């Protein structure tokens, strides 16, 4: 499909979410978005399959006691993968606790991704190596880090954009509004991707927001806004790609659904009914891209099996590294509080050493 | 002191192109206390600039800028105005180095004009040091003199860790020679306390706005025959046990003075540390002279709240209950 020019970004999001693929996988002919190239679509599919398998594996590891907790992003693969693969090498990702699939898509190792949830340490990777900030547990605080980071890039004359991920609940936090305002005033190259999965733990959208959409929240800050079908990986990829290319702030609301509970510790049946979950299962983002690729002759049985085998291998690797017992060094407690260890921490480190001797 | 801080900011901006100064009203106005006067004109509004009125936004974006290699110096305008930024300060600024196992350090300075004594209305006179000193990962410093204001601020900006820089606003207009120049100026060290006045009978432990009050008290006490030593903490966190305890071991008596409420306050930590380390040298309990355990009072009542020379003298008198021991301590 011929690539058309990216549409002009406007403050007012569309009434209906932008899409490139219908729920049955057939293409939307009159979409204002340009369809990603075939090789990109094939890669998006591959990473979604690997991401989903990784997510399932992480959930299983929780049941085995290897992870303290795991917030699944099953059903949100189009957002996780579509957005991350739209970033350029030099761009930065500021993820939340639910964005583990985004991390592995960015190249962070399974162990690095899961260290936080495993309890070995608060972070298992070097942010500078992958250009990925620490997964943020407080809601919306990472939006401001992304704005500051992007502004600094501009001050330094670097062509770097920051993509910050947040959920629907986080749009109610004050920091989201301060970040949108700062980004609007500074014209910072930052992309806010709101994954609206319907619930902030148990609180539904109807109790979270009175605006026509979460994307509408950009209007008051002068930040161009896009509403996109979050289960359409081609569309998510296209809007993030265009937002990064715009060089300014963009707010994207991706409409999606969290198939699993908030975390393994949550009982989702207390606040949503099974018919709703079933309806969203029928809009599966992986099935959709598979149907499209198959119809285009870009995915056959052999390719499908090869991708599935690769995903299995990734899951097996994840299991292997996570099944090793972790024994963090207690001495490290005192090493990273300040650049140099002050006297009172040296005393406490010595006391702990003695206690352990 | 405001002039010394201004000079420190100017010299730091000159020395390092990565240093940025921003906050509310710090640009054209030069800050409500004029600490940033003339800096925007001299260094341009890319390096010294006004932000939207949003404290969490100021600290949160400073964190992102520091992650990207800059050295932000931000202003909170007034002590209690910093509270919207509390989450960014405690959950992210203080912990980033630890969370990332040393990979991401945040050289951010947060300047907070703090304390009372200027007739300010409510929310303009808090002493919020205990909130910050209770947070591992933050350095908390406060100057007592103009000269130290310059030196401490240069050191704070050079520091690879986040620093809460508490400026005693009632001392902004204090006069004093600034002898320091450059960050490498000879000094006690960034995290060291200083003996401001030597004495043998009692140690007054003070910081920020109370250093001047303690020195005044020492002069008054001298007329009553008490030889008072004054220790200026300078760095509240980390705490310089060595200098403080050496002084208390010499004098055997100590009073901690601060403006903030006493209950759960910073002075309690100082008393605990001194007691734990110097118990066998003490001739009397370590006392505190602090603000009352009430919200900061309205301007017409603040003189009753703030530790006065008389109140500190009373505390010194209460320590002198055993003349015989005082005599032996002097011997």
XYZ file of C-alpha atoms in Angstrom:
688
model
C 0.000 0.000 0.000
C 1.342 3.403 -0.965
C 2.362 5.483 2.011
C 0.472 8.761 2.147
C 1.605 11.847 4.011
C 0.969 11.812 7.753
C -2.199 13.749 8.573
C -1.861 17.136 10.210
C -2.127 16.700 13.944
C -4.988 18.620 15.484
C -5.990 19.440 19.036
C -9.354 17.764 18.662
C -9.238 13.975 18.479
C -11.532 12.123 16.091
C -14.883 10.957 17.432
C -14.168 7.378 16.499
C -10.787 5.792 17.204
C -8.439 5.823 14.213
C -7.731 2.411 12.782
C -6.083 0.639 9.889
C -7.428 -2.860 10.428
C -11.004 -3.820 11.170
C -11.743 -6.378 13.866
C -11.804 -9.148 11.256
C -8.411 -8.079 9.974
C -9.627 -6.472 6.770
C -8.006 -3.136 5.961
C -9.738 0.201 6.509
C -9.599 1.812 3.085
C -10.152 5.448 4.002
C -8.001 5.702 7.109
C -6.073 8.970 7.458
C -3.191 6.877 8.769
C -0.532 5.442 6.473
C -0.255 1.662 6.701
C 3.175 0.563 7.957
C 5.373 -1.258 5.445
C 4.937 -5.014 5.082
C 8.199 -5.879 6.785
C 7.204 -3.684 9.744
C 3.830 -5.424 9.990
C 5.475 -8.833 9.937
C 7.857 -7.740 12.683
C 4.995 -6.268 14.758
C 3.239 -9.635 14.587
C 6.355 -11.532 15.585
C 7.014 -9.320 18.586
C 3.385 -9.475 19.707
C 3.443 -13.266 19.711
C 6.717 -13.303 21.659
C 5.384 -10.624 24.019
C 2.200 -12.532 24.729
C 4.091 -15.729 25.437
C 6.418 -13.826 27.756
C 3.424 -12.332 29.557
C 1.832 -15.760 30.028
C 5.131 -17.114 31.300
C 5.490 -14.291 33.811
C 2.003 -14.962 35.131
C 2.909 -18.631 35.525
C 6.078 -17.693 37.388
C 3.920 -15.806 39.878
C 1.965 -18.968 40.623
C 5.254 -20.747 41.233
C 6.314 -18.075 43.693
C 9.143 -16.816 41.505
C 7.593 -13.361 41.219
C 6.048 -11.441 44.100
C 3.439 -10.019 41.766
C 2.908 -9.552 38.027
C 0.631 -7.067 36.309
C -0.317 -8.695 33.022
C -0.738 -6.711 29.819
C -2.488 -9.521 27.955
C -4.806 -7.951 25.398
C -2.683 -4.810 25.227
C 0.077 -6.200 22.994
C -0.799 -3.879 20.131
C -0.048 -0.873 22.357
C 3.066 -2.334 23.956
C 4.656 -3.528 20.724
C 3.213 -1.053 18.232
C 4.415 1.966 20.198
C 7.867 0.685 21.101
C 8.732 -0.395 17.563
C 7.755 3.088 16.359
C 10.602 4.589 18.388
C 13.909 5.370 16.775
C 17.140 4.084 18.275
C 17.882 7.409 20.008
C 14.420 7.818 21.537
C 13.625 7.046 25.152
C 10.846 4.992 26.701
C 9.368 5.830 30.133
C 7.248 2.787 31.042
C 4.991 1.860 33.954
C 4.857 -1.345 35.958
C 2.427 -2.915 33.435
C 4.699 -2.381 30.455
C 6.956 -5.415 30.746
C 6.159 -6.488 27.184
C 7.222 -3.023 26.014
C 10.527 -3.561 27.796
C 11.325 -6.911 26.218
C 10.272 -5.458 22.852
C 12.820 -2.698 23.414
C 15.478 -5.353 23.999
C 15.636 -5.502 27.792
C 16.346 -9.085 28.876
C 13.632 -11.134 30.616
C 15.647 -11.141 33.843
C 16.266 -7.405 33.572
C 12.573 -6.818 33.001
C 11.348 -8.985 35.869
C 13.956 -8.173 38.512
C 11.679 -5.522 40.051
C 8.811 -8.007 40.418
C 11.097 -10.831 41.472
C 12.327 -8.764 44.408
C 16.018 -9.111 43.635
C 16.442 -5.382 43.280
C 14.300 -2.389 42.248
C 15.660 -2.412 38.709
C 17.374 -5.046 36.627
C 18.728 -3.108 33.667
C 20.814 -0.077 32.797
C 18.473 2.712 31.614
C 21.196 4.242 29.438
C 21.954 0.950 27.678
C 18.404 0.515 26.397
C 17.152 4.105 26.655
C 14.420 2.934 28.970
C 13.654 4.688 32.262
C 12.899 2.594 35.350
C 9.412 1.095 35.326
C 7.319 3.561 37.279
C 5.103 2.297 40.086
C 3.666 5.612 41.346
C 1.099 6.719 38.789
C 1.847 9.504 36.307
C 5.088 10.662 37.919
C 7.014 9.376 34.889
C 5.144 11.797 32.600
C 7.135 14.687 34.057
C 10.417 12.804 33.759
C 9.692 12.267 30.068
C 8.909 15.958 29.529
C 12.094 17.013 31.313
C 14.149 14.480 29.406
C 12.732 15.572 26.056
C 13.204 19.252 26.909
C 16.826 18.601 27.876
C 17.381 16.844 24.536
C 16.157 19.933 22.752
C 18.347 22.213 24.920
C 21.322 20.031 23.989
C 20.394 20.125 20.297
C 19.687 16.399 20.116
C 16.926 14.871 17.996
C 15.485 12.655 20.710
C 11.845 12.040 21.535
C 10.474 10.564 24.751
C 7.545 8.145 24.815
C 5.808 7.917 28.169
C 3.276 5.206 28.886
C 0.439 5.628 31.348
C -2.909 4.066 32.066
C -6.411 5.508 32.169
C -6.294 5.859 35.956
C -3.079 7.866 35.767
C -4.849 10.562 33.751
C -6.636 11.533 36.966
C -3.362 12.227 38.749
C -2.146 15.805 38.986
C 1.230 15.023 37.443
C -0.389 14.065 34.131
C -1.894 17.532 33.921
C 1.299 19.310 34.945
C 3.219 17.250 32.404
C 0.781 18.004 29.561
C 0.907 21.683 30.475
C 4.716 21.815 30.616
C 4.949 19.853 27.367
C 2.495 22.204 25.680
C 4.274 25.355 26.852
C 7.737 24.024 25.998
C 6.648 22.224 22.788
C 8.689 19.312 24.111
C 9.147 16.267 21.831
C 7.232 13.912 24.093
C 4.518 11.399 23.252
C 2.007 10.517 25.968
C 0.502 7.092 25.266
C -2.527 6.437 27.455
C -3.443 2.769 27.340
C -7.095 2.979 28.260
C -7.789 -0.587 29.301
C -11.098 0.251 30.901
C -10.252 -0.047 34.568
C -7.956 1.500 37.176
C -7.712 -1.711 39.209
C -11.488 -1.995 39.754
C -12.671 1.547 39.001
C -14.252 1.791 35.548
C -13.810 4.646 33.078
C -17.266 6.001 33.913
C -15.984 6.899 37.377
C -12.641 8.150 36.104
C -13.463 10.642 33.408
C -16.288 12.924 32.263
C -14.702 14.168 29.024
C -15.801 12.664 25.679
C -12.487 10.771 25.647
C -9.181 10.839 27.506
C -7.608 12.202 24.334
C -9.781 15.293 24.759
C -7.650 16.201 27.771
C -4.911 17.402 25.440
C -7.054 20.248 24.057
C -6.825 22.460 27.133
C -3.051 22.188 27.159
C -2.549 22.917 23.482
C -1.303 19.378 22.933
C -2.471 17.688 19.698
C -4.486 14.612 20.522
C -5.211 11.318 18.835
C -7.741 8.628 19.671
C -6.696 5.265 18.272
C -7.927 1.694 18.312
C -5.522 0.175 20.817
C -6.099 -3.378 19.565
C -4.987 -2.449 16.063
C -1.218 -2.725 16.058
C -0.865 -1.154 12.610
C -2.790 1.920 13.760
C -0.953 2.251 17.096
C 2.357 1.959 15.299
C 1.318 4.569 12.733
C 0.123 7.173 15.258
C 3.191 6.823 17.466
C 5.480 6.962 14.413
C 3.739 10.147 13.234
C 3.780 11.637 16.741
C 7.524 11.078 17.079
C 8.051 12.598 13.635
C 5.978 15.670 14.563
C 8.736 16.854 16.919
C 6.268 18.225 19.443
C 4.051 16.921 22.204
C 1.217 14.551 21.296
C -1.354 12.870 23.511
C -2.538 9.479 22.269
C -5.370 7.561 23.821
C -5.362 3.922 22.763
C -8.628 2.112 23.471
C -7.851 -1.407 24.616
C -8.698 -3.912 27.314
C -6.890 -5.743 30.079
C -7.877 -9.374 29.670
C -6.371 -10.520 32.952
C -6.971 -8.985 36.373
C -4.987 -5.909 37.543
C -2.407 -8.296 38.974
C -2.469 -11.916 40.036
C -3.535 -10.641 43.479
C -6.757 -9.144 42.106
C -10.175 -10.770 41.528
C -11.554 -9.094 38.410
C -14.839 -11.007 38.582
C -15.893 -8.734 41.438
C -16.107 -5.682 39.208
C -16.612 -6.760 35.586
C -18.743 -9.436 33.983
C -17.615 -12.296 31.817
C -19.655 -11.149 28.799
C -17.584 -7.976 28.662
C -14.329 -9.959 28.774
C -15.635 -12.332 26.086
C -16.498 -9.417 23.808
C -12.953 -8.121 24.091
C -11.437 -11.554 23.579
C -13.182 -11.505 20.215
C -11.251 -8.328 19.371
C -7.914 -9.922 20.023
C -5.037 -7.794 18.675
C -2.864 -10.772 17.711
C -5.685 -12.521 15.828
C -6.387 -9.303 13.958
C -2.894 -8.791 12.567
C -2.630 -12.507 11.819
C -5.821 -12.389 9.766
C -4.547 -9.406 7.823
C -1.089 -10.841 7.190
C -2.585 -14.178 6.138
C -4.947 -12.495 3.693
C -1.998 -10.614 2.247
C 0.072 -13.772 1.907
C 2.601 -12.449 4.430
C 1.933 -15.158 6.994
C 1.621 -18.864 6.259
C 1.572 -21.937 8.450
C 5.324 -22.370 8.331
C 5.952 -18.766 9.356
C 3.318 -18.983 12.080
C 4.948 -22.101 13.494
C 8.380 -20.559 13.319
C 7.220 -17.509 15.289
C 5.459 -19.720 17.827
C 8.632 -21.765 18.249
C 10.650 -18.614 18.781
C 8.145 -17.468 21.411
C 8.414 -20.865 23.155
C 12.162 -20.561 23.175
C 11.928 -17.084 24.687
C 9.571 -18.402 27.372
C 11.917 -21.312 28.111
C 14.808 -18.891 28.454
C 12.689 -16.719 30.748
C 11.850 -19.741 32.918
C 15.467 -20.795 33.064
C 16.801 -17.440 34.223
C 13.934 -16.895 36.636
C 14.191 -20.334 38.215
C 17.638 -19.569 39.542
C 17.523 -18.594 43.204
C 18.400 -14.969 43.757
C 20.591 -14.010 46.634
C 21.186 -10.275 46.504
C 24.262 -9.060 48.317
C 23.175 -7.270 51.513
C 26.262 -5.067 51.303
C 24.783 -3.488 48.182
C 22.056 -1.922 50.341
C 24.470 0.804 51.336
C 26.300 1.308 48.050
C 23.813 3.276 45.977
C 22.223 5.701 48.407
C 24.697 8.480 47.658
C 27.555 8.776 45.166
C 29.932 8.202 48.060
C 28.932 6.345 51.203
C 28.615 8.667 54.212
C 29.904 7.721 57.661
C 26.575 6.670 59.160
C 25.937 4.239 56.319
C 29.446 2.832 56.601
C 28.706 2.177 60.282
C 25.422 0.458 59.452
C 27.086 -1.616 56.728
C 29.717 -2.748 59.231
C 27.033 -3.640 61.769
C 25.171 -5.732 59.200
C 28.383 -7.463 58.155
C 29.029 -8.383 61.757
C 25.465 -9.615 62.184
C 25.826 -11.856 59.147
C 29.274 -13.177 60.051
C 23.154 36.462 51.862
C 20.830 36.842 48.850
C 23.720 38.486 47.011
C 26.066 35.635 47.885
C 23.556 33.111 46.551
C 23.142 35.148 43.395
C 26.898 35.193 42.881
C 27.095 31.444 43.466
C 24.415 30.806 40.836
C 26.106 33.141 38.364
C 29.499 31.534 38.878
C 28.013 28.043 38.525
C 26.182 28.999 35.310
C 29.440 30.444 34.017
C 31.482 27.393 34.965
C 29.235 24.675 33.533
C 26.988 25.001 30.452
C 24.885 22.112 31.769
C 23.647 24.152 34.740
C 20.070 25.426 34.367
C 18.166 27.684 36.793
C 14.378 27.556 36.678
C 11.227 27.878 38.726
C 8.431 30.338 39.292
C 9.335 34.009 38.770
C 13.086 33.392 38.642
C 13.448 34.987 35.196
C 12.530 38.622 34.555
C 11.516 39.266 38.156
C 14.692 37.702 39.535
C 12.776 35.686 42.139
C 10.522 37.020 44.866
C 13.608 37.440 47.045
C 15.748 38.594 44.070
C 18.159 35.707 44.485
C 18.155 35.136 40.711
C 18.284 38.841 39.866
C 19.927 39.541 36.504
C 20.700 35.908 35.698
C 18.182 35.541 32.857
C 19.474 38.719 31.226
C 23.035 37.521 31.501
C 22.675 33.846 30.604
C 19.597 33.878 28.398
C 16.171 32.377 28.853
C 17.272 28.948 27.661
C 19.327 28.559 30.846
C 17.456 30.735 33.346
C 13.714 30.611 32.846
C 10.267 30.836 34.343
C 8.138 27.706 34.483
C 4.410 27.202 34.763
C 3.232 27.494 38.351
C 3.464 23.838 39.321
C 5.958 22.531 41.857
C 5.615 18.843 41.066
C 6.164 19.796 37.438
C 9.294 21.742 38.292
C 10.892 18.901 40.253
C 9.604 16.155 37.943
C 10.982 17.810 34.821
C 14.240 18.555 36.643
C 14.565 14.814 37.256
C 14.135 14.109 33.538
C 16.647 16.815 32.635
C 19.198 15.449 35.090
C 18.698 11.949 33.626
C 19.600 13.540 30.310
C 22.855 15.019 31.546
C 21.930 18.518 32.755
C 22.340 20.008 36.257
C 19.081 21.732 37.172
C 18.919 24.201 40.063
C 15.268 24.848 40.833
C 13.503 27.212 43.220
C 10.445 26.357 45.296
C 9.737 30.021 46.148
C 8.471 29.250 49.682
C 8.856 26.254 52.009
C 5.214 25.149 52.116
C 4.861 25.660 48.359
C 7.168 22.666 47.891
C 4.658 20.181 49.255
C 2.995 19.445 45.884
C 6.450 18.248 44.775
C 6.850 15.957 47.767
C 6.162 12.755 45.835
C 8.655 13.622 43.119
C 11.246 14.462 45.778
C 10.799 11.435 48.009
C 9.788 8.733 45.517
C 12.044 9.660 42.615
C 14.636 12.353 43.263
C 15.886 10.723 46.458
C 15.728 7.143 45.226
C 16.820 7.159 41.593
C 20.443 6.293 42.343
C 19.363 3.469 44.625
C 16.635 2.110 42.325
C 19.036 1.999 39.410
C 21.882 0.478 41.429
C 24.036 3.522 40.939
C 23.529 3.847 37.187
C 21.430 7.014 37.274
C 22.491 9.798 39.615
C 20.497 13.002 39.805
C 22.573 16.154 40.343
C 19.554 18.347 41.115
C 19.532 21.227 43.614
C 16.208 22.307 45.055
C 16.445 25.738 46.629
C 13.837 26.227 49.327
C 13.564 29.596 51.099
C 12.436 28.406 54.551
C 11.561 29.471 58.051
C 9.912 32.480 59.597
C 10.763 35.812 61.104
C 9.767 37.934 58.113
C 6.132 38.595 58.980
C 4.910 36.232 56.297
C 1.333 34.985 56.194
C 0.489 31.320 56.552
C 2.207 28.730 54.322
C 5.165 31.103 53.902
C 7.181 30.319 57.037
C 7.449 26.549 57.488
C 10.631 24.855 58.576
C 10.318 21.630 56.608
C 13.795 20.166 57.136
C 12.655 17.059 59.000
C 10.588 15.878 56.032
C 13.677 15.926 53.864
C 16.279 14.700 56.351
C 14.095 11.666 57.025
C 14.462 10.652 53.368
C 17.570 8.583 52.554
C 19.230 9.655 49.338
C 18.761 13.376 49.860
C 21.436 15.717 51.083
C 20.009 18.569 53.119
C 22.119 21.643 53.750
C 21.467 25.126 55.066
C 23.835 28.077 55.350
C 24.086 30.289 58.418
C 26.244 33.053 56.955
C 26.587 34.826 53.577
C 30.040 33.361 53.035
C 28.755 29.871 53.684
C 25.734 30.501 51.473
C 28.089 30.970 48.538
C 30.280 27.996 49.341
C 27.459 25.582 50.159
C 25.511 26.445 47.020
C 28.537 25.969 44.774
C 29.214 22.633 46.467
C 25.536 21.663 46.139
C 25.537 22.345 42.394
C 28.769 20.362 41.962
C 27.380 17.468 44.011
C 26.466 14.305 42.055
C 23.515 13.704 44.400
C 20.269 15.626 44.854
C 20.520 18.414 47.409
C 17.730 20.155 49.289
C 19.209 23.609 49.782
C 17.342 25.376 52.578
C 17.772 29.139 52.520
C 16.963 30.882 55.803
C 14.827 33.656 54.387
C 15.055 35.878 57.476
C 18.828 36.016 56.869
C 18.609 36.981 53.174
C 19.444 40.533 54.114
C 22.223 39.564 56.540
C 25.501 41.302 55.688
C 28.785 39.531 55.676
C 31.940 39.226 53.689
C 32.034 36.547 51.004
C 35.592 35.321 50.943
C 34.950 32.104 49.044
C 35.294 31.989 45.334
C 35.099 28.979 43.132
C 33.799 25.633 44.244
C 37.194 24.363 45.263
C 37.582 27.069 47.890
C 39.123 25.862 51.121
C 36.387 25.037 53.567
C 35.279 22.479 56.063
C 33.891 20.171 53.348
C 30.370 19.874 52.027
C 29.083 17.589 54.742
C 30.991 18.962 57.706
C 29.800 21.072 60.610
C 31.769 24.099 61.753
C 32.599 25.448 65.170
C 31.575 29.083 64.729
C 32.611 30.134 68.211
C 34.799 28.212 70.615
C 33.729 27.804 74.240
C 34.200 25.440 77.182
C 30.935 25.220 79.123
C 28.080 24.480 76.764
C 27.674 23.570 73.094
C 24.889 25.294 71.204
C 24.002 23.243 68.121
C 22.260 25.374 65.518
C 21.784 25.715 61.786
C 20.416 28.086 59.179
C 18.502 30.996 60.696
C 19.436 29.998 64.250
C 23.186 30.304 63.802
C 22.967 34.064 64.262
C 20.668 33.640 67.253
C 23.070 31.138 68.812
C 26.045 33.452 68.338
C 24.087 36.312 69.901
C 23.160 34.074 72.803
C 26.791 33.126 73.278
C 27.749 36.784 73.611
C 24.976 37.366 76.145
C 25.941 34.213 78.056
C 29.520 35.393 78.278
C 28.322 38.315 80.396
C 26.916 35.785 82.858
C 30.166 33.882 82.959
C 29.284 31.004 80.670
C 31.707 30.211 77.899
C 29.487 28.963 75.074
C 30.599 27.071 71.971
C 28.466 27.369 68.832
C 28.390 24.588 66.264
C 26.828 25.396 62.898
C 25.676 22.085 61.414
C 25.564 23.351 57.782
C 24.801 19.822 56.568
C 21.713 18.384 58.251
C 22.006 15.186 56.230
C 24.474 13.595 56.257
C 25.108 14.601 59.868
C 28.627 15.353 61.027
C 28.784 13.264 64.210
C 32.501 13.814 64.517
C 32.507 17.596 64.848
C 29.377 17.729 66.988
C 30.423 14.971 69.365
C 33.945 16.328 69.729
C 32.445 19.609 70.870
C 29.964 18.030 73.280
C 32.672 15.824 74.778
C 34.681 18.981 75.476
C 31.819 20.910 77.060
C 29.681 18.114 78.560
C 26.521 20.097 77.939
C 24.494 20.773 74.821
C 21.416 22.605 73.580
C 19.937 22.105 70.118
C 18.144 25.118 68.679
C 15.764 25.204 65.729
C 12.697 27.076 64.547
C 10.684 24.027 63.535
C 8.308 22.353 65.970
C 10.119 20.109 68.393
C 7.950 16.991 68.373
C 9.372 14.513 65.893
C 11.640 17.294 64.753
C 15.204 17.362 63.529
C 16.480 18.273 67.004
C 15.258 14.937 68.333
C 17.664 13.188 65.976
C 20.533 15.396 67.109
C 19.771 14.748 70.786
C 19.561 11.019 70.168
C 22.857 10.905 68.306
C 24.669 13.007 70.883
C 23.254 10.949 73.748
C 24.183 7.661 72.113
C 27.723 8.763 71.416
C 28.581 11.088 74.295
C 26.567 9.786 77.254
C 29.532 9.346 79.547
C 30.701 12.877 78.860
C 27.367 14.513 79.588
C 26.742 16.371 82.833
C 23.133 17.144 82.027
C 20.467 16.041 79.587
C 20.751 17.474 76.090
C 18.023 20.085 75.753
C 16.102 21.442 72.805
C 14.862 24.959 72.205
C 12.424 24.840 69.303
C 9.270 26.352 67.936
C 6.051 25.254 69.654
C 4.194 22.160 68.478
C 1.595 24.305 66.772
C 1.119 25.260 63.156
C 3.319 28.239 62.313
C 1.598 31.265 63.889
C 0.333 34.444 62.231
C 2.852 37.289 61.877
C 1.757 39.110 65.045
C 2.439 36.035 67.170
C 5.529 34.613 65.490
C 7.923 36.283 67.953
C 6.469 34.000 70.651
C 7.059 30.919 68.526
C 10.584 31.565 67.353
C 13.477 30.627 69.660
C 14.807 33.852 71.169
C 18.103 34.645 72.811
C 16.319 34.691 76.189
C 14.836 31.261 75.646
C 18.187 29.799 74.700
C 19.805 31.482 77.706
C 17.157 29.895 79.935
C 18.038 26.499 78.531
C 21.719 27.104 79.230
C 20.807 28.082 82.795
C 18.878 24.851 83.218
C 22.018 22.919 82.328
C 24.076 24.529 85.077
C 22.480 22.658 87.985
C 25.733 21.098 89.174
C 28.396 23.743 89.730
C 30.826 21.172 90.975
C 30.661 19.274 87.696
C 30.901 22.515 85.767
C 34.041 23.261 87.711
C 35.570 19.887 86.968
C 34.624 20.175 83.323
C 36.485 23.455 83.209
C 39.529 22.019 84.893
